[in-house]
PDB file of C-alpha atoms in Angstrom:
ATOM      1  CA  MET X1453      -4.379   9.488 -37.870  1.00 53.00           C
ATOM      2  CA  ASN X1454      -4.728   6.638 -34.651  1.00 65.00           C
ATOM      3  CA  ASP X1455      -2.074   4.545 -34.246  1.00 81.00           C
ATOM      4  CA  LEU X1456      -3.304   2.691 -31.254  1.00 81.00           C
ATOM      5  CA  THR X1457      -4.457  -0.857 -31.454  1.00 88.00           C
ATOM      6  CA  PRO X1458      -7.495  -2.180 -29.886  1.00 85.00           C
ATOM      7  CA  PHE X1459      -5.064  -3.267 -26.769  1.00 85.00           C
ATOM      8  CA  ASP X1460      -3.990   0.190 -26.775  1.00 82.00           C
ATOM      9  CA  GLU X1461      -7.732   1.929 -26.781  1.00 82.00           C
ATOM     10  CA  ILE X1462      -9.159  -0.678 -23.617  1.00 84.00           C
ATOM     11  CA  THR X1463      -5.954  -0.286 -21.992  1.00 80.00           C
ATOM     12  CA  ALA X1464      -5.924   3.677 -21.886  1.00 81.00           C
ATOM     13  CA  LYS X1465      -9.343   3.790 -20.523  1.00 81.00           C
ATOM     14  CA  LEU X1466      -8.079   1.381 -17.861  1.00 80.00           C
ATOM     15  CA  PRO X1467      -6.747   3.772 -14.132  1.00 80.00           C
ATOM     16  CA  GLN X1468      -3.400   4.199 -14.185  1.00 84.00           C
ATOM     17  CA  LEU X1469      -1.536   3.380 -10.793  1.00 87.00           C
ATOM     18  CA  SER X1470       1.351   5.135  -9.165  1.00 92.00           C
ATOM     19  CA  PRO X1471       4.696   2.772  -8.104  1.00 93.00           C
ATOM     20  CA  PHE X1472       3.335   3.767  -4.973  1.00 95.00           C
ATOM     21  CA  GLN X1473      -0.212   2.228  -5.298  1.00 94.00           C
ATOM     22  CA  ALA X1474       1.481  -0.805  -7.169  1.00 95.00           C
ATOM     23  CA  VAL X1475       3.497  -1.469  -4.560  1.00 96.00           C
ATOM     24  CA  TRP X1476       0.923  -0.928  -1.942  1.00 96.00           C
ATOM     25  CA  ASN X1477      -0.712  -3.953  -3.800  1.00 96.00           C
ATOM     26  CA  GLU X1478       2.059  -5.750  -3.789  1.00 97.00           C
ATOM     27  CA  ALA X1479       2.899  -5.520  -0.127  1.00 97.00           C
ATOM     28  CA  GLU X1480      -1.080  -6.037   1.283  1.00 97.00           C
ATOM     29  CA  GLU X1481      -0.702  -9.263  -0.530  1.00 97.00           C
ATOM     30  CA  LEU X1482       2.375 -10.358   0.461  1.00 97.00           C
ATOM     31  CA  LEU X1483       0.995  -9.981   4.148  1.00 98.00           C
ATOM     32  CA  ARG X1484      -2.236 -11.448   3.518  1.00 97.00           C
ATOM     33  CA  THR X1485      -0.166 -13.943   2.431  1.00 97.00           C
ATOM     34  CA  THR X1486       2.065 -14.672   5.103  1.00 97.00           C
ATOM     35  CA  HIS X1487       0.153 -12.960   7.872  1.00 97.00           C
ATOM     36  CA  PRO X1488      -3.102 -14.791   7.708  1.00 95.00           C
ATOM     37  CA  GLU X1489      -3.875 -14.105  11.211  1.00 97.00           C
ATOM     38  CA  GLY X1490      -4.025 -10.333  10.349  1.00 96.00           C
ATOM     39  CA  TYR X1491      -1.426  -7.422  10.045  1.00 97.00           C
ATOM     40  CA  GLU X1492      -1.951  -3.843  10.876  1.00 97.00           C
ATOM     41  CA  VAL X1493      -2.038  -0.926   7.832  1.00 94.00           C
ATOM     42  CA  GLU X1494       0.817   0.538   8.898  1.00 96.00           C
ATOM     43  CA  GLU X1495       2.659  -2.213   8.368  1.00 97.00           C
ATOM     44  CA  ILE X1496       2.083  -2.407   4.782  1.00 97.00           C
ATOM     45  CA  GLY X1497       2.286   1.214   4.211  1.00 96.00           C
ATOM     46  CA  ARG X1498       6.348   0.574   5.296  1.00 97.00           C
ATOM     47  CA  ILE X1499       7.038  -1.829   3.132  1.00 97.00           C
ATOM     48  CA  ALA X1500       5.759  -0.127   0.406  1.00 97.00           C
ATOM     49  CA  PHE X1501       7.204   3.468   0.904  1.00 97.00           C
ATOM     50  CA  ASP X1502      10.770   0.940   2.028  1.00 97.00           C
ATOM     51  CA  CYS X1503      10.302  -0.540  -1.551  1.00 96.00           C
ATOM     52  CA  LEU X1504       9.649   2.618  -3.508  1.00 97.00           C
ATOM     53  CA  PRO X1505      13.390   3.518  -5.494  1.00 96.00           C
ATOM     54  CA  GLU X1506      14.062   7.477  -3.524  1.00 97.00           C
ATOM     55  CA  ASP X1507      12.965   9.312  -6.616  1.00 96.00           C
ATOM     56  CA  GLU X1508       9.673   7.830  -6.396  1.00 96.00           C
ATOM     57  CA  ARG X1509       9.167   8.613  -2.537  1.00 97.00           C
ATOM     58  CA  PRO X1510       8.697  12.141  -2.881  1.00 97.00           C
ATOM     59  CA  ALA X1511       5.503  11.879  -4.811  1.00 95.00           C
ATOM     60  CA  ALA X1512       4.050   9.316  -2.203  1.00 96.00           C
ATOM     61  CA  LEU X1513       4.460  11.268   0.642  1.00 96.00           C
ATOM     62  CA  ASP X1514       2.749  13.641  -1.833  1.00 95.00           C
ATOM     63  CA  ALA X1515       0.041  11.022  -2.123  1.00 93.00           C
ATOM     64  CA  LEU X1516      -0.208  10.465   1.702  1.00 94.00           C
ATOM     65  CA  PHE X1517      -0.195  14.185   2.438  1.00 96.00           C
ATOM     66  CA  TYR X1518      -3.380  14.274   0.601  1.00 95.00           C
ATOM     67  CA  CYS X1519      -5.299  11.058   1.450  1.00 93.00           C
ATOM     68  CA  TRP X1520      -4.862  12.430   5.056  1.00 94.00           C
ATOM     69  CA  TRP X1521      -6.089  15.780   4.218  1.00 96.00           C
ATOM     70  CA  THR X1522      -9.224  14.732   2.103  1.00 97.00           C
ATOM     71  CA  ALA X1523      -9.939  12.287   5.377  1.00 96.00           C
ATOM     72  CA  LEU X1524      -9.582  14.317   7.731  1.00 96.00           C
ATOM     73  CA  HIS X1525     -11.811  16.810   5.810  1.00 96.00           C
ATOM     74  CA  ALA X1526     -14.674  14.363   4.913  1.00 96.00           C
ATOM     75  CA  ASP X1527     -14.601  13.505   8.915  1.00 96.00           C
ATOM     76  CA  ARG X1528     -15.054  17.620   9.571  1.00 96.00           C
ATOM     77  CA  GLU X1529     -18.157  18.062   7.497  1.00 96.00           C
ATOM     78  CA  ARG X1530     -19.091  14.285   8.624  1.00 95.00           C
ATOM     79  CA  ARG X1531     -18.541  15.470  12.261  1.00 94.00           C
ATOM     80  CA  ALA X1532     -20.691  19.367  11.034  1.00 93.00           C
ATOM     81  CA  ALA X1533     -23.602  17.484   9.642  1.00 92.00           C
ATOM     82  CA  TYR X1534     -24.397  15.003  12.874  1.00 92.00           C
ATOM     83  CA  GLU X1535     -24.022  18.131  14.814  1.00 90.00           C
ATOM     84  CA  ALA X1536     -26.502  20.164  12.851  1.00 89.00           C
ATOM     85  CA  MET X1537     -28.868  17.487  13.105  1.00 87.00           C
ATOM     86  CA  GLU X1538     -28.629  16.401  16.707  1.00 85.00           C
ATOM     87  CA  GLY X1539     -28.971  20.817  16.920  1.00 81.00           C
ATOM     88  CA  GLN X1540     -32.471  19.946  15.246  1.00 85.00           C
ATOM     89  CA  ARG X1541     -33.740  17.486  17.734  1.00 77.00           C
TER      90      ARG X1541
END
């Protein structure tokens, strides 16, 4: 038996934001509004991390570490592909 309402069924398919993603989005919007001339991405991260409850911070750090590793790995793959192409010329 399905106890979900139609609204529940639709929203269950949407991506769920982590607490860090939610405060990140809020910090970015705050900076966009208060500093239309621009800001650094680090400012968003610092505001977001500082706004997190203490018990949410380890998960946020894990996400940041994973994101860093993913970007580093992708960069290494791109460089290797570029170097392989250059070697074929």
